[in-house]
């Protein structure tokens, strides 16, 4: 069975392949490459026939990816552990400052207890551990309202605001 | 004071349910110790030396009598009949059982209280001047802005996993009673040349291992931009603050590494991009919040010297434990939680109930918590001060020592805290025993002792005129002494006088420091001013003139 993840509130099969250092596939499957590889092989990768995604590490600056966003169908932010919150800022900037409308995926250490904040910052796809997938969408309802503005792009329903 | 509407109420209740679920998953085993730790910390729950410690938020130190009674009831039912007020105007329970915590939070929620973000690497409870709204020289009531910050920072989706904790303090007068210059961000209400009221913003202050006084990032910020500016600072910090070393993760280290000019440039650049967004404060929302802080129904009175023909004990109490009020005929009355025989900042459930009753009777049902770990009744008629004093005295709450040597700030230390190197509560007791002569203490004038059980500096020792830091030497408790610190408008870090002293010598060492002061002071010169004028040398010489017994 293919891996599954939470996307737009539903548990779906993940059609994307994490390419790492492997060569581009022949069948134009959707692929994700790391930001460093993207930077090094940008011209070549842009020619790829299939959909492209780039995975950011927390230290990467979204500003450095801004010009490439029109070519990308997916941007992933990697969360290396439970305490590193830089991915939240990356997401907000991608959505609010650079108008990215493709899939924004939270990868790495992603758990149900973060889903609500991730969605508020703009992540619409969350790579949760398999055992957390059933019932994970309940986390979108953790809070019914919000005090502060954010793009909320990953939330299925609007939050009450004052 | 601010009252919850349906939205505030829903959010706090939803938080209780979220935490109940997390606790259940931890107990069942589906959340690991490490994962649960990050979640419980967001609700103020630590695992301490003996038991969990639960820290309850008291936003900007303001409590209704009903809330205080609830805190007392929780202390009685779920703890050992007392609680501890902290230097950030919060309250801590030292003995709750983990499985009771969701119920405690639910009980707090019923009176519009919570433990949200009282620990963990997020924006902490915002603190302020305990004399907000009643002090004569205030530009605007800081509590309005505190409440706006409280709401904005609660469950902030972007800033819930910062490199380290983040503390904000707001003040409305040039006197700084909130230690704002040793906060990650200090917000000062100021007036510009055209008479407009806005904010001066400081960043990068903090205590702990690397104490630093905050620096000005912006001299004047128009009011409507408060949240966008804070968001810009937090965003720069979240992106660029160090995460490789816990000791270097506070914003002060970032500000220091970049230099204030570069830090400022980055904050301003970010701010320009978001200042006109939805973060801009809506005048109606500010007005809505302002409406929660109307002046109480003061009577039309005149000032009178009510202590004039009273007994000496009342006179002393009135002089030290009450403070000027902007309304004629009123005083702000401190309730000292620094009786000689109790741990500084502790109050029993019976005392809390008693104070709640006094608040109803004498001060419009409100109580304030000070960052110096005392309580305050803000709006007391001068004519009724004597009556109030008698009541307080009967409950052991009229120790006339506010602002004096024995009004010590003190962290829980070795008795409760698992990080401590040394005890602080028993040293406080030792100091109280040594300086039990009030005439001597009063003669010393304005002075303070601040004491921490370890480098984390929860007792703010760096900014005490006399600071005491517990250190460990060969498994024994020793104490490093600093002098010349201040947390007020003239904020400064104290200087270490020399090698640390043994536990039994702490009070005697202080006695020597005070003797030097008394010999050298000119007229009304404060201890702090003498240290500034003479430097530490004469103090040091006296303390170490005879070898200190180990
Ligand atoms: S200063 Fe140290 S000992 Fe005191 S409460 Fe803080 S961490 Fe604990």
Short mmCIF file of C-alpha atoms in Angstrom, two decimals, chain B residues 81-507:
data_model
loop_
_atom_site.label_atom_id
_atom_site.label_comp_id
_atom_site.label_asym_id
_atom_site.label_seq_id
_atom_site.Cartn_x
_atom_site.Cartn_y
_atom_site.Cartn_z
CA UNK B 81 -3.12 24.51 51.40
CA UNK B 82 -0.80 27.14 50.03
CA UNK B 83 0.58 28.62 46.82
CA UNK B 84 3.51 30.74 45.73
CA UNK B 85 3.37 34.10 43.90
CA UNK B 86 6.21 34.55 41.42
CA UNK B 87 8.29 37.44 40.11
CA UNK B 88 6.26 37.39 36.92
CA UNK B 89 2.97 37.99 38.69
CA UNK B 90 1.96 34.35 38.31
CA UNK B 91 1.02 31.76 40.89
CA UNK B 92 2.54 28.32 41.41
CA UNK B 93 1.21 25.20 43.02
CA UNK B 94 3.95 22.91 44.19
CA UNK B 95 2.11 19.70 44.91
CA UNK B 96 -0.66 18.94 42.42
CA UNK B 97 -1.06 15.39 41.12
CA UNK B 98 -0.71 15.00 37.37
CA UNK B 99 -4.08 13.35 36.93
CA UNK B 100 -5.79 16.27 38.73
CA UNK B 101 -4.34 18.93 36.47
CA UNK B 102 -7.08 18.82 33.81
CA UNK B 103 -9.68 19.28 36.56
CA UNK B 104 -7.69 22.15 38.06
CA UNK B 105 -7.56 23.82 34.65
CA UNK B 106 -11.31 23.31 34.25
CA UNK B 107 -11.92 24.93 37.60
CA UNK B 108 -9.70 27.85 36.63
CA UNK B 109 -11.52 28.21 33.32
CA UNK B 110 -14.78 28.73 35.19
CA UNK B 111 -13.37 31.94 36.61
CA UNK B 112 -11.68 33.03 33.37
CA UNK B 113 -8.22 31.82 34.29
CA UNK B 114 -5.76 29.43 32.73
CA UNK B 115 -2.17 28.19 32.66
CA UNK B 116 -1.69 28.79 28.94
CA UNK B 117 1.88 29.56 27.91
CA UNK B 118 3.16 29.99 31.45
CA UNK B 119 6.11 27.82 30.49
CA UNK B 120 7.67 26.36 27.37
CA UNK B 121 9.39 28.09 24.47
CA UNK B 122 6.58 30.43 23.59
CA UNK B 123 5.35 33.93 24.39
CA UNK B 124 4.78 33.94 28.13
CA UNK B 125 2.24 35.72 30.26
CA UNK B 126 2.62 39.47 29.77
CA UNK B 127 3.44 41.45 32.90
CA UNK B 128 2.98 45.05 33.92
CA UNK B 129 3.12 47.72 36.58
CA UNK B 130 1.16 46.69 39.68
CA UNK B 131 0.12 50.33 40.06
CA UNK B 132 -1.39 50.45 36.57
CA UNK B 133 -4.40 52.72 36.40
CA UNK B 134 -3.86 54.25 39.83
CA UNK B 135 -0.43 55.82 39.80
CA UNK B 136 -0.43 59.59 39.36
CA UNK B 137 2.05 59.96 36.50
CA UNK B 138 0.75 57.41 34.02
CA UNK B 139 0.49 58.21 30.30
CA UNK B 140 -2.06 55.52 29.58
CA UNK B 141 -3.27 52.38 31.31
CA UNK B 142 -0.79 49.64 30.34
CA UNK B 143 -3.33 46.92 31.11
CA UNK B 144 -5.26 47.71 27.94
CA UNK B 145 -2.16 47.05 25.88
CA UNK B 146 -1.29 44.02 27.98
CA UNK B 147 -4.68 42.51 27.26
CA UNK B 148 -4.24 43.19 23.55
CA UNK B 149 -0.85 41.46 23.70
CA UNK B 150 -2.28 38.62 25.78
CA UNK B 151 -4.86 37.87 23.14
CA UNK B 152 -2.52 38.21 20.19
CA UNK B 153 0.08 35.95 21.79
CA UNK B 154 -2.35 33.26 22.95
CA UNK B 155 -2.10 30.21 20.70
CA UNK B 156 -0.08 32.18 18.18
CA UNK B 157 0.31 29.63 15.40
CA UNK B 158 3.69 30.87 14.17
CA UNK B 159 5.41 31.54 17.49
CA UNK B 160 4.55 28.50 19.57
CA UNK B 161 7.90 26.78 19.03
CA UNK B 162 10.41 29.54 19.51
CA UNK B 163 14.11 28.94 20.20
CA UNK B 164 13.42 29.74 23.84
CA UNK B 165 10.89 31.40 26.15
CA UNK B 166 9.85 34.95 25.39
CA UNK B 167 8.74 37.48 27.99
CA UNK B 168 7.13 40.85 27.44
CA UNK B 169 6.48 43.57 30.01
CA UNK B 170 4.53 46.80 29.52
CA UNK B 171 4.78 49.97 31.58
CA UNK B 172 2.88 53.23 31.48
CA UNK B 173 5.10 55.52 33.53
CA UNK B 174 8.74 56.57 33.47
CA UNK B 175 9.22 54.58 36.69
CA UNK B 176 9.74 50.99 35.77
CA UNK B 177 7.97 48.72 38.22
CA UNK B 178 7.83 45.75 35.89
CA UNK B 179 11.56 45.12 35.38
CA UNK B 180 10.86 45.76 31.69
CA UNK B 181 14.51 46.32 30.84
CA UNK B 182 15.37 42.75 31.71
CA UNK B 183 12.61 41.31 29.55
CA UNK B 184 12.97 39.94 26.04
CA UNK B 185 10.83 42.84 24.96
CA UNK B 186 9.94 45.89 27.04
CA UNK B 187 7.07 48.08 25.88
CA UNK B 188 7.00 51.61 27.33
CA UNK B 189 4.15 54.00 26.79
CA UNK B 190 5.70 57.32 25.75
CA UNK B 191 4.66 60.64 24.25
CA UNK B 192 6.36 62.05 21.15
CA UNK B 193 7.07 65.72 20.34
CA UNK B 194 3.61 66.22 18.87
CA UNK B 195 1.97 64.93 22.04
CA UNK B 196 0.84 61.66 20.55
CA UNK B 197 1.01 58.61 22.81
CA UNK B 198 2.75 55.54 21.46
CA UNK B 199 5.41 53.05 22.46
CA UNK B 200 9.10 52.86 22.95
CA UNK B 201 10.20 49.31 22.23
CA UNK B 202 13.18 47.63 23.87
CA UNK B 203 14.56 44.22 23.05
CA UNK B 204 17.23 41.85 24.18
CA UNK B 205 17.06 42.26 27.93
CA UNK B 206 17.23 39.25 30.18
CA UNK B 207 18.78 37.63 33.21
CA UNK B 208 19.92 34.02 33.54
CA UNK B 209 23.45 33.04 32.64
CA UNK B 210 24.06 36.07 30.47
CA UNK B 211 22.36 39.05 32.07
CA UNK B 212 21.82 41.97 29.69
CA UNK B 213 19.87 45.22 29.89
CA UNK B 214 17.49 45.66 26.96
CA UNK B 215 18.25 48.18 24.21
CA UNK B 216 15.94 50.50 22.35
CA UNK B 217 14.82 49.14 18.99
CA UNK B 218 12.35 51.90 18.26
CA UNK B 219 11.95 55.19 20.01
CA UNK B 220 8.39 55.87 18.98
CA UNK B 221 5.88 53.44 17.57
CA UNK B 222 2.38 54.69 16.79
CA UNK B 223 -0.15 52.75 18.79
CA UNK B 224 -1.95 51.02 15.94
CA UNK B 225 1.26 49.22 15.01
CA UNK B 226 1.96 47.52 18.32
CA UNK B 227 1.16 44.00 17.17
CA UNK B 228 2.79 44.23 13.76
CA UNK B 229 5.97 45.46 15.40
CA UNK B 230 5.95 42.66 17.97
CA UNK B 231 5.26 40.20 15.19
CA UNK B 232 8.24 41.51 13.22
CA UNK B 233 10.52 41.10 16.24
CA UNK B 234 9.23 37.62 16.94
CA UNK B 235 9.58 36.61 13.31
CA UNK B 236 13.20 37.68 13.15
CA UNK B 237 13.81 35.86 16.41
CA UNK B 238 12.00 32.71 15.33
CA UNK B 239 13.98 32.57 12.10
CA UNK B 240 17.38 33.59 13.37
CA UNK B 241 17.59 32.88 17.08
CA UNK B 242 20.06 30.13 17.92
CA UNK B 243 18.68 26.66 18.37
CA UNK B 244 21.92 24.75 18.75
CA UNK B 245 22.58 25.72 22.34
CA UNK B 246 19.89 26.26 24.94
CA UNK B 247 22.10 28.69 26.85
CA UNK B 248 22.42 30.91 23.81
CA UNK B 249 18.89 30.73 22.50
CA UNK B 250 17.26 33.79 24.09
CA UNK B 251 16.72 36.84 21.93
CA UNK B 252 19.32 38.77 23.94
CA UNK B 253 22.06 36.61 22.40
CA UNK B 254 20.75 37.30 18.90
CA UNK B 255 20.60 41.04 19.55
CA UNK B 256 24.10 40.94 20.96
CA UNK B 257 25.48 38.89 18.06
CA UNK B 258 23.93 41.10 15.38
CA UNK B 259 24.44 44.34 17.25
CA UNK B 260 21.47 46.55 18.00
CA UNK B 261 21.75 48.48 14.72
CA UNK B 262 21.63 45.42 12.52
CA UNK B 263 18.90 43.85 14.62
CA UNK B 264 16.90 47.03 14.32
CA UNK B 265 17.44 47.16 10.56
CA UNK B 266 16.11 43.62 10.15
CA UNK B 267 13.11 44.22 12.38
CA UNK B 268 12.23 47.45 10.58
CA UNK B 269 12.57 45.80 7.16
CA UNK B 270 10.24 42.99 8.19
CA UNK B 271 7.85 45.40 9.84
CA UNK B 272 7.50 47.54 6.71
CA UNK B 273 6.16 44.49 4.91
CA UNK B 274 3.48 43.69 7.48
CA UNK B 275 2.61 46.97 9.17
CA UNK B 276 -0.43 47.69 7.04
CA UNK B 277 -1.78 44.14 7.22
CA UNK B 278 -4.65 42.85 9.34
CA UNK B 279 -2.29 43.22 12.31
CA UNK B 280 -3.00 46.89 12.41
CA UNK B 281 -5.04 47.55 15.51
CA UNK B 282 -8.63 48.40 14.99
CA UNK B 283 -9.67 51.45 17.00
CA UNK B 284 -12.95 49.82 17.89
CA UNK B 285 -11.22 46.77 19.31
CA UNK B 286 -8.92 48.97 21.37
CA UNK B 287 -11.96 50.87 22.61
CA UNK B 288 -13.74 47.62 23.43
CA UNK B 289 -10.84 46.51 25.58
CA UNK B 290 -10.36 49.95 27.11
CA UNK B 291 -13.95 49.83 28.28
CA UNK B 292 -13.07 46.94 30.60
CA UNK B 293 -10.75 49.17 32.60
CA UNK B 294 -12.90 52.07 33.70
CA UNK B 295 -12.00 53.80 36.93
CA UNK B 296 -14.02 52.23 39.74
CA UNK B 297 -16.80 54.24 41.37
CA UNK B 298 -14.51 56.45 43.45
CA UNK B 299 -16.08 58.66 46.06
CA UNK B 300 -15.31 62.32 46.08
CA UNK B 301 -12.80 62.59 48.93
CA UNK B 302 -9.85 64.68 49.99
CA UNK B 303 -6.38 63.65 51.08
CA UNK B 304 -5.84 63.49 54.80
CA UNK B 305 -2.94 62.46 56.98
CA UNK B 306 -4.69 59.55 58.61
CA UNK B 307 -1.55 58.31 60.34
CA UNK B 308 -0.96 61.55 62.22
CA UNK B 309 -2.41 60.69 65.62
CA UNK B 310 -2.08 56.96 65.39
CA UNK B 311 0.16 54.49 67.12
CA UNK B 312 3.71 53.98 65.93
CA UNK B 313 3.09 50.55 64.41
CA UNK B 314 0.34 51.90 62.17
CA UNK B 315 2.45 54.86 61.19
CA UNK B 316 5.25 52.57 60.05
CA UNK B 317 2.90 50.35 58.13
CA UNK B 318 1.17 53.31 56.51
CA UNK B 319 4.46 54.80 55.49
CA UNK B 320 5.98 51.64 54.03
CA UNK B 321 3.03 49.54 52.94
CA UNK B 322 0.86 52.13 51.23
CA UNK B 323 1.49 54.13 48.10
CA UNK B 324 0.21 57.39 46.62
CA UNK B 325 -2.94 57.21 44.51
CA UNK B 326 -4.06 59.46 41.70
CA UNK B 327 -7.45 59.98 43.37
CA UNK B 328 -7.60 62.26 46.41
CA UNK B 329 -8.51 60.38 49.54
CA UNK B 330 -7.27 57.01 48.30
CA UNK B 331 -4.14 54.90 48.81
CA UNK B 332 -2.80 51.74 47.25
CA UNK B 333 -2.17 49.23 50.03
CA UNK B 334 0.45 46.50 49.83
CA UNK B 335 -0.10 43.18 51.51
CA UNK B 336 3.33 41.94 52.43
CA UNK B 337 3.94 38.27 51.72
CA UNK B 338 7.31 38.62 53.38
CA UNK B 339 6.59 37.84 56.99
CA UNK B 340 9.82 36.72 58.69
CA UNK B 341 8.72 33.13 59.15
CA UNK B 342 7.26 32.32 55.73
CA UNK B 343 8.83 31.63 52.35
CA UNK B 344 8.75 34.92 50.40
CA UNK B 345 5.70 35.04 48.12
CA UNK B 346 3.81 32.19 49.77
CA UNK B 347 0.21 32.52 50.86
CA UNK B 348 -2.07 29.98 52.49
CA UNK B 349 -5.55 29.19 51.28
CA UNK B 350 -7.01 30.86 54.38
CA UNK B 351 -4.97 34.01 53.74
CA UNK B 352 -6.08 34.12 50.12
CA UNK B 353 -9.73 33.79 51.15
CA UNK B 354 -9.22 36.46 53.76
CA UNK B 355 -7.58 38.83 51.27
CA UNK B 356 -10.40 38.22 48.80
CA UNK B 357 -12.89 39.29 51.47
CA UNK B 358 -10.83 42.40 52.23
CA UNK B 359 -10.72 43.22 48.52
CA UNK B 360 -14.51 43.09 48.42
CA UNK B 361 -14.80 45.23 51.49
CA UNK B 362 -12.08 47.79 50.84
CA UNK B 363 -11.00 47.81 47.21
CA UNK B 364 -13.77 47.18 44.68
CA UNK B 365 -13.16 43.43 44.70
CA UNK B 366 -9.79 43.54 42.95
CA UNK B 367 -6.35 42.35 44.01
CA UNK B 368 -3.05 42.87 42.21
CA UNK B 369 0.09 40.76 42.29
CA UNK B 370 3.40 42.65 42.29
CA UNK B 371 6.56 41.42 40.60
CA UNK B 372 8.18 41.71 44.01
CA UNK B 373 5.92 38.85 45.19
CA UNK B 374 3.49 40.85 47.28
CA UNK B 375 -0.19 41.58 46.83
CA UNK B 376 -1.84 44.95 46.57
CA UNK B 377 -5.28 46.40 47.17
CA UNK B 378 -5.33 49.22 44.68
CA UNK B 379 -8.13 51.54 45.72
CA UNK B 380 -8.46 51.89 49.47
CA UNK B 381 -10.03 54.93 51.11
CA UNK B 382 -7.48 56.56 53.39
CA UNK B 383 -10.10 56.83 56.10
CA UNK B 384 -10.45 53.08 56.16
CA UNK B 385 -6.74 52.27 56.14
CA UNK B 386 -6.57 51.87 59.91
CA UNK B 387 -9.41 49.39 59.92
CA UNK B 388 -7.79 47.49 57.07
CA UNK B 389 -4.46 47.43 58.85
CA UNK B 390 -6.02 45.91 61.93
CA UNK B 391 -7.59 43.20 59.83
CA UNK B 392 -4.36 42.50 57.97
CA UNK B 393 -2.37 42.42 61.17
CA UNK B 394 -4.68 39.83 62.66
CA UNK B 395 -3.86 37.55 59.74
CA UNK B 396 -0.10 38.11 59.75
CA UNK B 397 -0.29 40.14 56.56
CA UNK B 398 0.81 43.55 57.80
CA UNK B 399 4.59 43.11 58.00
CA UNK B 400 5.61 46.74 57.50
CA UNK B 401 8.54 46.11 55.20
CA UNK B 402 7.60 46.99 51.61
CA UNK B 403 10.60 48.39 49.79
CA UNK B 404 12.92 47.63 52.70
CA UNK B 405 15.69 45.12 53.23
CA UNK B 406 13.41 42.28 54.27
CA UNK B 407 11.04 42.68 51.31
CA UNK B 408 13.19 40.10 49.55
CA UNK B 409 12.56 38.57 46.17
CA UNK B 410 13.32 34.91 46.38
CA UNK B 411 12.89 31.93 44.08
CA UNK B 412 11.73 28.56 45.48
CA UNK B 413 15.32 27.26 45.44
CA UNK B 414 16.45 23.85 46.62
CA UNK B 415 13.30 23.20 48.60
CA UNK B 416 11.22 22.82 45.47
CA UNK B 417 13.15 23.39 42.30
CA UNK B 418 15.02 20.53 40.67
CA UNK B 419 17.50 22.92 39.03
CA UNK B 420 18.61 24.61 42.25
CA UNK B 421 22.18 24.57 43.53
CA UNK B 422 21.29 25.91 46.92
CA UNK B 423 18.41 26.80 49.18
CA UNK B 424 16.99 30.28 49.19
CA UNK B 425 14.05 30.09 51.58
CA UNK B 426 16.17 29.24 54.62
CA UNK B 427 18.64 32.00 53.70
CA UNK B 428 15.71 34.42 53.62
CA UNK B 429 14.82 33.21 57.08
CA UNK B 430 18.39 33.72 58.26
CA UNK B 431 18.37 37.29 56.93
CA UNK B 432 15.07 37.99 58.63
CA UNK B 433 16.43 36.76 61.93
CA UNK B 434 19.58 38.83 61.61
CA UNK B 435 17.68 42.03 60.71
CA UNK B 436 14.72 41.95 63.02
CA UNK B 437 15.24 45.48 64.30
CA UNK B 438 12.83 47.60 62.30
CA UNK B 439 14.39 50.89 63.34
CA UNK B 440 17.66 49.76 61.81
CA UNK B 441 15.93 48.43 58.69
CA UNK B 442 13.97 51.67 58.21
CA UNK B 443 17.09 53.70 58.68
CA UNK B 444 18.64 51.87 55.73
CA UNK B 445 15.98 53.31 53.45
CA UNK B 446 15.15 51.97 50.01
CA UNK B 447 17.08 48.79 49.37
CA UNK B 448 16.35 45.36 48.09
CA UNK B 449 17.71 41.86 48.25
CA UNK B 450 17.05 39.48 45.40
CA UNK B 451 17.95 35.85 45.63
CA UNK B 452 18.11 32.95 43.15
CA UNK B 453 18.91 29.32 43.82
CA UNK B 454 20.83 28.94 40.54
CA UNK B 455 22.06 30.71 37.39
CA UNK B 456 18.58 30.72 35.89
CA UNK B 457 18.00 33.78 38.01
CA UNK B 458 14.27 33.39 38.67
CA UNK B 459 14.89 35.53 41.76
CA UNK B 460 16.44 38.31 39.59
CA UNK B 461 19.61 38.44 41.71
CA UNK B 462 21.58 40.40 39.07
CA UNK B 463 19.28 43.36 39.45
CA UNK B 464 19.09 43.36 43.23
CA UNK B 465 20.85 46.19 45.02
CA UNK B 466 22.11 43.19 46.92
CA UNK B 467 21.95 40.01 44.88
CA UNK B 468 22.44 36.51 46.25
CA UNK B 469 23.06 33.57 43.97
CA UNK B 470 23.18 30.00 45.21
CA UNK B 471 26.14 28.01 43.90
CA UNK B 472 27.31 24.52 44.64
CA UNK B 473 30.82 23.86 45.93
CA UNK B 474 31.88 20.31 46.72
CA UNK B 475 28.28 19.35 47.35
CA UNK B 476 27.69 22.25 49.71
CA UNK B 477 25.52 25.32 49.39
CA UNK B 478 27.50 28.54 48.87
CA UNK B 479 26.38 32.00 47.88
CA UNK B 480 27.79 34.56 45.51
CA UNK B 481 26.99 38.15 46.44
CA UNK B 482 26.57 41.06 44.01
CA UNK B 483 25.87 44.70 44.78
CA UNK B 484 24.68 47.69 42.80
CA UNK B 485 22.00 46.11 40.62
CA UNK B 486 18.66 47.73 39.83
CA UNK B 487 15.51 46.62 38.02
CA UNK B 488 13.98 50.08 37.96
CA UNK B 489 14.21 52.87 35.40
CA UNK B 490 17.94 53.13 36.18
CA UNK B 491 18.38 49.42 35.50
CA UNK B 492 21.84 47.99 36.04
CA UNK B 493 23.52 44.67 36.70
CA UNK B 494 25.19 44.12 40.03
CA UNK B 495 28.92 43.49 40.46
CA UNK B 496 30.25 40.41 42.19
CA UNK B 497 32.04 41.41 45.39
CA UNK B 498 34.36 38.41 45.55
CA UNK B 499 34.45 34.68 46.30
CA UNK B 500 31.20 33.11 47.40
CA UNK B 501 30.41 32.76 51.07
CA UNK B 502 29.21 29.79 53.10
CA UNK B 503 25.56 29.48 53.95
CA UNK B 504 25.98 30.37 57.60
CA UNK B 505 27.78 33.59 56.61
CA UNK B 506 25.23 35.16 54.29
CA UNK B 507 23.42 37.40 56.77
#
